[in-house]
Coordinates of C-alpha atoms and ligand atoms in Angstrom, one line a residue:
X1 CA 64.6 30.1 21.4
X2 CA 62.9 33.2 19.9
X3 CA 59.5 32.5 18.3
X4 CA 58.6 34.9 15.5
X5 CA 55.0 34.5 14.2
X6 CA 54.9 37.5 11.8
X7 CA 57.7 38.2 9.4
X8 CA 56.8 41.9 9.6
X9 CA 57.8 41.8 13.3
X10 CA 61.5 41.4 12.3
X11 CA 62.6 45.0 12.5
X12 CA 66.4 44.5 12.7
X13 CA 67.9 41.9 10.5
X14 CA 68.8 38.6 12.4
X15 CA 72.5 38.1 12.8
X16 CA 74.1 35.9 10.1
X17 CA 72.2 32.6 10.1
X18 CA 71.7 29.1 8.7
X19 CA 68.0 28.4 7.8
X20 CA 66.2 25.0 7.7
X21 CA 63.1 25.1 5.5
X22 CA 60.1 22.8 5.6
X23 CA 56.7 22.2 7.0
X24 CA 58.1 19.5 9.3
X25 CA 54.8 17.7 10.4
X26 CA 55.7 15.1 12.9
X27 CA 59.4 16.1 13.0
X28 CA 60.3 12.6 11.9
X29 CA 63.8 11.2 11.6
X30 CA 64.4 12.8 8.2
X31 CA 63.3 16.2 9.6
X32 CA 65.5 15.7 12.6
X33 CA 68.5 15.0 10.5
X34 CA 67.9 18.2 8.5
X35 CA 67.3 20.4 11.6
X36 CA 70.3 18.9 13.4
X37 CA 72.5 19.6 10.3
X38 CA 71.4 23.3 10.6
X39 CA 72.2 23.3 14.3
X40 CA 75.7 21.8 13.7
X41 CA 76.5 24.3 11.0
X42 CA 75.4 27.2 13.3
X43 CA 77.7 26.0 16.0
X44 CA 80.7 25.4 13.6
X45 CA 80.3 28.8 11.9
X46 CA 79.2 30.6 15.0
X47 CA 76.0 31.9 13.4
X48 CA 72.3 31.7 14.4
X49 CA 70.2 28.6 13.6
X50 CA 66.7 29.3 12.2
X51 CA 63.9 26.9 11.4
X52 CA 61.3 28.4 9.0
X53 CA 58.0 26.7 9.0
X54 CA 54.3 27.5 8.8
X55 CA 51.5 27.5 11.4
X56 CA 49.0 25.9 8.9
X57 CA 49.6 23.3 6.3
X58 CA 50.0 25.0 2.8
X59 CA 47.2 22.8 1.5
X60 CA 44.8 24.4 4.0
X61 CA 44.9 27.4 1.7
X62 CA 45.7 25.8 -1.6
X63 CA 43.2 23.0 -1.5
X64 CA 41.4 22.8 1.9
X65 CA 39.6 19.6 1.1
X66 CA 42.9 17.7 0.6
X67 CA 44.7 19.3 3.6
X68 CA 45.9 16.4 5.8
X69 CA 45.1 16.0 9.5
X70 CA 48.3 16.6 11.3
X71 CA 50.8 14.6 13.3
X72 CA 52.0 17.5 15.5
X73 CA 50.0 20.4 17.0
X74 CA 51.6 23.8 16.8
X75 CA 52.5 23.9 20.5
X76 CA 54.2 20.5 20.2
X77 CA 56.1 21.6 17.2
X78 CA 57.4 24.6 19.1
X79 CA 58.3 22.4 22.1
X80 CA 60.3 19.9 19.9
X81 CA 62.2 22.5 17.9
X82 CA 63.1 24.4 21.0
X83 CA 64.4 21.2 22.6
X84 CA 66.7 20.8 19.6
X85 CA 68.5 23.9 20.6
X86 CA 67.4 26.1 17.7
X87 CA 67.9 29.9 18.1
X88 CA 64.9 31.2 16.1
X89 CA 61.7 29.6 15.0
X90 CA 59.9 31.6 12.2
X91 CA 56.3 30.4 12.4
X92 CA 54.0 32.6 10.3
X93 CA 50.5 31.6 9.1
X94 CA 50.5 30.3 5.5
X95 CA 48.5 33.2 3.8
X96 CA 47.6 33.9 0.2
X97 CA 50.3 36.6 0.2
X98 CA 52.9 34.0 1.1
X99 CA 51.4 31.7 -1.4
X100 CA 51.9 34.2 -4.2
X101 CA 55.5 35.0 -3.4
X102 CA 57.8 33.8 -6.1
X103 CA 60.8 31.7 -5.2
X104 CA 63.2 34.5 -6.0
X105 CA 61.3 37.1 -3.9
X106 CA 61.1 34.6 -1.0
X107 CA 64.9 34.2 -1.1
X108 CA 65.7 37.9 -1.6
X109 CA 63.1 39.5 0.7
X110 CA 63.0 37.0 3.5
X111 CA 66.0 34.7 3.6
X112 CA 68.6 37.3 2.5
X113 CA 67.1 40.6 3.7
X114 CA 65.4 39.5 7.0
X115 CA 67.5 36.5 8.1
X116 CA 70.9 37.5 6.7
X117 CA 71.2 33.9 5.5
X118 CA 74.7 32.4 5.0
X119 CA 73.4 28.9 4.4
X120 CA 70.1 27.2 3.6
X121 CA 69.3 23.6 4.4
X122 CA 66.5 21.7 2.5
X123 CA 65.6 18.2 1.8
X124 CA 66.1 16.6 -1.6
X125 CA 62.4 17.1 -2.6
X126 CA 61.7 20.5 -1.0
X127 CA 59.5 22.9 -3.0
X128 CA 58.9 26.5 -2.1
X129 CA 57.4 29.7 -3.5
X130 CA 54.5 30.2 -5.9
X131 CA 53.1 27.0 -7.2
X132 CA 56.0 25.1 -5.7
X133 CA 58.3 26.5 -8.5
X134 CA 61.3 26.6 -6.2
X135 CA 63.4 23.5 -6.2
X136 CA 66.7 22.6 -4.5
X137 CA 68.5 23.3 -7.8
X138 CA 66.9 26.8 -8.1
X139 CA 67.9 27.5 -4.5
X140 CA 71.5 26.6 -5.4
X141 CA 71.5 29.1 -8.3
X142 CA 69.9 31.8 -6.1
X143 CA 72.6 31.0 -3.5
X144 CA 75.3 31.8 -6.0
X145 CA 73.5 35.0 -7.0
X146 CA 72.9 36.3 -3.4
X147 CA 76.0 34.8 -1.8
X148 CA 74.8 31.9 0.5
X149 CA 75.6 28.2 0.6
X150 CA 73.0 25.5 0.1
X151 CA 73.0 22.1 1.7
X152 CA 70.6 19.5 0.2
X153 CA 69.9 16.6 2.6
X154 CA 69.8 13.2 0.8
X155 CA 66.6 11.1 1.4
X156 CA 66.7 9.5 4.8
X157 CA 65.5 5.9 4.4
X158 CA 64.5 3.1 6.9
X159 CA 63.9 -0.4 5.7
X160 CA 64.2 0.8 2.1
X161 CA 61.4 3.4 2.5
X162 CA 62.0 7.2 2.3
X163 CA 60.6 8.6 5.5
X164 CA 57.8 11.2 5.0
X165 CA 55.0 12.7 7.0
X166 CA 52.6 11.2 4.4
X167 CA 54.0 7.6 5.0
X168 CA 53.6 8.0 8.7
X169 CA 50.1 9.4 8.4
X170 CA 49.1 6.4 6.2
X171 CA 50.5 3.9 8.8
X172 CA 48.6 5.6 11.6
X173 CA 45.4 5.8 9.6
X174 CA 45.6 2.1 8.7
X175 CA 46.2 1.2 12.4
X176 CA 49.8 0.1 12.0
X177 CA 50.9 2.2 14.9
X178 CA 53.7 -0.2 16.0
X179 CA 55.5 0.5 12.7
X180 CA 55.5 4.3 13.3
X181 CA 58.3 4.4 15.9
X182 CA 61.0 3.4 13.3
X183 CA 60.2 6.5 11.2
X184 CA 59.2 9.0 13.9
X185 CA 61.7 8.0 16.5
X186 CA 59.0 7.6 19.1
X187 CA 55.4 6.2 19.4
X188 CA 52.7 8.4 17.9
X189 CA 50.8 10.3 20.5
X190 CA 47.8 12.6 20.8
X191 CA 47.3 15.0 23.7
X192 CA 44.1 16.5 25.1
X193 CA 42.2 17.6 28.1
X194 CA 40.1 15.0 29.9
X195 CA 36.4 15.8 29.5
X196 CA 33.2 14.2 30.8
X197 CA 31.9 11.3 28.7
X198 CA 28.4 9.9 29.0
X199 CA 29.3 8.5 32.4
X200 CA 28.6 4.9 31.2
X201 CA 32.1 3.8 31.9
X202 CA 31.8 4.1 35.6
X203 CA 28.5 2.1 35.5
X204 CA 30.4 -0.5 33.5
X205 CA 33.1 -0.7 36.2
X206 CA 35.6 0.5 33.6
X207 CA 36.2 4.2 34.3
X208 CA 37.6 5.9 31.2
X209 CA 39.4 9.2 30.6
X210 CA 37.8 10.8 27.5
X211 CA 40.0 13.3 25.7
X212 CA 39.1 16.3 23.6
X213 CA 41.6 16.8 20.7
X214 CA 41.8 19.6 18.2
X215 CA 39.7 19.1 15.0
X216 CA 42.8 18.7 12.7
X217 CA 44.7 16.1 14.8
X218 CA 45.3 12.8 13.0
X219 CA 43.5 10.0 14.7
X220 CA 44.5 6.3 14.4
X221 CA 42.2 3.9 12.6
X222 CA 39.1 3.2 14.8
X223 CA 39.7 0.4 17.2
X224 CA 41.2 -0.6 20.5
X225 CA 44.9 -0.1 21.3
X226 CA 47.5 -0.8 23.9
X227 CA 48.6 2.7 24.8
X228 CA 50.9 4.4 27.3
X229 CA 49.5 7.5 29.0
X230 CA 51.8 10.3 30.2
X231 CA 50.2 12.1 33.1
X232 CA 52.2 14.4 35.3
X233 CA 55.4 13.2 33.7
X234 CA 54.7 9.5 34.6
X235 CA 53.9 6.8 32.0
X236 CA 51.1 4.3 32.7
X237 CA 50.1 1.3 30.6
X238 CA 46.5 1.7 29.3
X239 CA 43.9 0.5 26.8
X240 CA 42.3 3.1 24.5
X241 CA 39.3 2.9 22.4
X242 CA 39.0 5.2 19.4
X243 CA 35.5 5.0 17.9
X244 CA 31.8 5.5 18.0
X245 CA 31.1 2.8 20.6
X246 CA 28.6 0.9 18.4
X247 CA 27.1 -0.9 21.3
X248 CA 25.4 2.4 22.2
X249 CA 23.2 4.2 19.7
X250 CA 24.3 7.5 18.3
X251 CA 27.4 7.7 20.5
X252 CA 29.7 10.5 19.2
X253 CA 33.3 9.7 18.2
X254 CA 35.3 9.4 21.4
X255 CA 38.8 8.6 22.5
X256 CA 38.6 6.8 25.8
X257 CA 41.3 5.4 27.9
X258 CA 41.3 3.0 30.8
X259 CA 44.6 3.4 32.7
X260 CA 45.7 0.2 34.5
X261 CA 46.0 0.4 38.3
X262 CA 45.1 4.0 38.5
X263 CA 42.3 5.8 40.3
X264 CA 43.1 9.6 40.4
X265 CA 40.5 12.1 39.2
X266 CA 41.7 13.2 35.7
X267 CA 38.9 15.6 34.7
X268 CA 40.3 18.8 33.2
X269 CA 43.8 17.5 33.3
X270 CA 45.9 17.1 30.1
X271 CA 47.1 13.7 29.2
X272 CA 49.2 12.4 26.3
X273 CA 48.3 9.0 24.9
X274 CA 51.0 7.1 23.0
X275 CA 49.8 4.4 20.6
X276 CA 51.8 1.2 21.0
X277 CA 49.8 -1.6 19.3
X278 CA 46.4 -2.1 17.8
X279 CA 44.5 -4.9 19.5
X280 CA 41.2 -5.2 17.6
X281 CA 38.4 -3.5 15.7
X282 CA 35.6 -1.9 17.7
X283 CA 32.6 -4.2 18.0
X284 CA 28.9 -4.0 18.6
X285 CA 27.9 -6.2 21.6
X286 CA 24.5 -7.6 22.3
X287 CA 24.7 -6.9 26.0
X288 CA 26.7 -4.7 28.4
X289 CA 28.1 -7.9 30.1
X290 CA 29.6 -9.0 26.8
X291 CA 31.2 -5.5 26.3
X292 CA 32.6 -5.5 29.8
X293 CA 33.9 -9.0 29.3
X294 CA 35.7 -8.0 26.1
X295 CA 37.2 -4.9 27.7
X296 CA 38.5 -7.1 30.6
X297 CA 40.0 -9.4 27.9
X298 CA 41.7 -6.3 26.3
X299 CA 43.1 -5.3 29.7
X300 CA 44.4 -8.9 30.4
X301 CA 46.1 -8.8 26.9
X302 CA 48.0 -5.7 28.0
X303 CA 48.8 -7.2 31.4
X304 CA 50.2 -10.3 29.7
X305 CA 52.3 -8.2 27.4
X306 CA 53.8 -6.1 30.2
X307 CA 54.7 -9.3 32.1
X308 CA 56.5 -10.9 29.1
Ligands
FMN401 C1 39.5 -0.8 26.1 C2 38.1 -0.4 25.6 C3 37.5 -1.1 24.6 C4 36.3 -0.7 24.1 N1 35.7 -1.4 23.1 C5 34.4 -1.1 22.7 C6 33.8 -1.8 21.7 O1 34.3 -2.7 21.1 N2 32.5 -1.5 21.3 C7 31.8 -0.5 22.0 O2 30.7 -0.2 21.7 N3 32.4 0.3 22.9 C8 33.7 0.0 23.3 N4 34.3 0.7 24.3 C9 33.7 1.9 24.8 C10 32.7 1.7 25.9 O3 31.5 1.5 25.4 C11 32.7 3.1 26.6 O4 33.9 3.1 27.4 C12 31.6 3.3 27.5 O5 30.5 3.3 26.7 C13 31.7 4.6 28.3 O6 31.4 5.7 27.5 P1 31.4 7.1 28.1 O7 32.8 7.5 28.5 O8 30.9 8.0 27.0 O9 30.5 7.1 29.3 C14 35.6 0.4 24.7 C15 36.2 1.1 25.8 C16 37.5 0.7 26.2 C17 38.1 1.5 27.3
ATP402 N1 63.3 11.4 4.4 C1 63.8 12.6 4.3 N2 65.1 12.8 4.1 C2 65.7 14.0 3.9 N3 65.0 15.1 3.9 C3 63.6 15.1 4.1 C4 63.0 13.8 4.3 N4 61.6 14.0 4.5 C5 61.5 15.4 4.4 N5 62.7 16.0 4.2 C6 62.9 17.4 4.0 O1 62.4 18.1 5.2 C7 61.8 19.3 4.9 C8 60.4 19.3 5.4 O2 59.7 18.5 4.5 P1 58.2 18.3 4.5 O3 57.6 18.9 5.6 O4 57.6 18.5 3.1 O5 58.2 16.7 4.9 P2 57.8 15.4 4.2 O6 58.1 14.4 5.3 O7 58.5 15.1 2.9 O8 56.2 15.6 4.0 P3 55.2 15.1 3.0 O9 55.0 13.7 3.1 O10 53.9 15.9 3.4 O11 55.7 15.5 1.6 C9 62.0 19.5 3.4 O12 63.1 20.3 3.2 C10 62.1 18.1 2.9 O13 62.7 18.0 1.7

């Protein structure tokens, strides 16, 4: 896959192509259907497949205070789109210049002139161009004008709900992580480097891997979760606490994982934590013994689940 981060870098027009448009946070099952439709058309018509998305959420420029924390980091997005067999990923920053581009200019100057587009795929509710004035219907009429086909993907629904990045974010933020798999196709995960915590865990006989995540990563509701940790391409059952550890004063927000039956040194290693099920709220304990006792109960809960 060729990754193009600046549209200005495209000197020679891409060969005839089919382009999928969207922000694609999470690359949920609706996004996957849309991207696979582009891939299928590319193979049938022997043209190039292109996914056009942005490095930053449009709201981070339009209305920074309402920009959502994200389900997928940029590196993860690239990895997933590449694994889907796409030829080109166009991945510019969302800038104020792009923001001011009218739908017609976007279509003419970028889709037609740069990508030599023969077909464009969007979802039923896709908006593009200045103030979101571009709709699937407008795209159809621009397609007639400039000579490309348009495919509009119908809403992909599960259990009567239209899948969207917003729906998935709400489930994660309210702790309903076990619901997420049916919309995302896999458990929600966050990835990060293992850093030093306050070192209290070892003293408590529960060593934990604390991870650092990027500032705009969406975190699940504070609490304790049954998780799976991917380390070195191996999955391990684990329990993870996301919270401020209220038993200790002024403890910063931390994401701490105790991996069952594991004692390698993880400092500076990258791990991915998949959230399977929420076990409980975080609690303030009167004594360290009570905290350790509760953590052991959490671990037993997971052991019991694995057995059954
Ligand atoms: C499964 C699990 C559950 C936890 N639950 C709580 C909790 O309910 N309340 C709390 O104050 N800390 C909780 N903690 C956090 C511990 O207090 C924390 O691991 C310990 O303070 C070590 O912190 P450190 O890594 O900063 O040294 C939990 C940790 C784990 C691994
Ligand atoms: N459930 C779905 N079915 C079909 N197409 C979809 C679905 N969800 C999104 N799309 C399409 O995928 C592309 C990317 O959409 P976008 O990134 O806005 O996703 P979204 O899940 O609708 O996000 P948000 O919840 O932030 O609106 C768009 O063309 C959009 O119309």
